[in-house]
Amino acid sequence: TDPIISLARDDVTVEWLEVKASGSGNYSPPKCIYAFHAASTDCVISHCICHTDQATRLSSTSDIYGIVLQPSGSDSNVAFDCIVFNVGNPTHSVGTGFYQHYGTTNAYNCTVYNCNKYGWHGTQPLSDAKNIIACGNGTDFYGTTGTRSYCLSSDSTADDDGGTGNIVDKSAANQF
């Protein structure tokens, strides 16, 4: 069942894993790594790779998530040096690479590529996104983060929240 890795305790570190979503589960929407609301605070996700296999991508009609950071209230989680790619179904426009929601969620030095709905979806103004590359996604950056600095997008969204040193409209083919 989904999520594949669910962090349900405080102070957990997940690192150096490749997580490949395949098949189907009964959790909706499916998530690769999920640090979820009210059960995981001060968690760290680092040096992980998350993606879906081709069959899962093409058969999914519900949203799929790569990494979800969702602590409660004043709690915090962090992700750094992670790669998320090929998440979601291009036919149904579903699939989000990173999702920052609730609490304080910070992410640094991450890459999101070819996720069909959003590369980076932020809903928390207390969160930071720094040195994030989001290219070739439906929308590279969507929503609100507290500080978005030194990020790059292949569309015009890297600097939508302001910040410092963001670069927009750069082709994914020229970045990797």
XYZ file of C-alpha atoms in Angstrom, residues 54-151:
98
model
C 6.353 3.842 -16.425
C 3.353 1.535 -15.905
C 2.359 3.326 -12.684
C 2.756 6.707 -14.329
C 0.496 5.788 -17.222
C -2.187 4.021 -15.178
C -2.637 6.528 -12.338
C -5.611 8.863 -12.477
C -5.173 10.243 -8.941
C -2.415 12.592 -7.881
C 0.942 10.996 -7.053
C 3.515 12.677 -4.801
C 7.270 12.203 -4.636
C 8.262 13.706 -1.267
C 5.717 15.236 1.106
C 6.880 17.344 4.069
C 3.869 17.960 6.281
C 4.664 18.596 9.967
C 2.014 20.103 12.233
C 1.788 23.585 13.715
C 5.158 24.927 14.854
C 6.988 21.663 14.085
C 9.530 21.334 11.273
C 10.944 18.896 8.720
C 13.763 19.290 6.203
C 14.821 17.737 2.893
C 18.131 18.267 1.166
C 20.122 16.876 -1.748
C 17.149 14.887 -3.096
C 16.055 14.140 -6.673
C 12.455 13.531 -7.720
C 11.559 12.714 -11.328
C 8.894 11.154 -13.559
C 6.070 11.497 -11.051
C 2.538 11.523 -12.431
C 0.473 10.743 -15.482
C 0.847 13.094 -18.469
C -2.615 12.190 -19.777
C -4.429 13.123 -16.547
C -2.113 15.991 -15.475
C -1.456 14.471 -12.054
C 1.844 14.219 -10.209
C 3.700 16.506 -7.786
C 7.413 16.111 -7.067
C 7.790 17.934 -3.729
C 4.956 19.124 -1.527
C 5.633 21.468 1.418
C 2.563 21.736 3.647
C 1.877 22.931 7.245
C 4.520 23.667 9.887
C 7.986 24.710 8.824
C 9.394 22.692 5.964
C 12.754 23.593 4.530
C 14.366 22.166 1.431
C 17.824 22.736 0.036
C 19.772 21.600 -3.038
C 17.000 19.444 -4.528
C 16.116 18.693 -8.152
C 12.616 18.039 -9.508
C 12.215 16.957 -13.134
C 9.354 15.787 -15.352
C 6.536 15.759 -12.793
C 3.301 16.218 -14.631
C 1.361 18.647 -12.438
C 3.774 20.536 -10.165
C 7.473 20.200 -9.598
C 7.447 22.131 -6.325
C 4.157 22.839 -4.518
C 4.398 24.984 -1.404
C 1.510 26.048 0.832
C 3.404 27.262 3.885
C 4.735 30.805 4.187
C 7.108 29.722 6.993
C 9.059 27.407 4.685
C 12.264 27.927 2.761
C 13.268 26.544 -0.625
C 16.883 27.248 -1.575
C 18.979 26.020 -4.498
C 16.081 24.067 -6.003
C 16.121 23.108 -9.683
C 12.624 22.478 -11.035
C 12.577 21.890 -14.792
C 10.307 20.194 -17.290
C 7.318 19.909 -14.937
C 3.708 20.906 -15.649
C 4.337 24.002 -13.496
C 7.807 24.127 -11.959
C 6.980 26.104 -8.787
C 3.430 26.535 -7.504
C 2.044 28.069 -4.350
C 3.815 29.921 -1.570
C 7.039 29.442 0.325
C 8.511 31.808 2.878
C 11.817 32.290 1.081
C 12.674 30.979 -2.345
C 16.287 31.787 -3.176
C 18.767 30.680 -5.834
C 16.175 28.456 -7.505
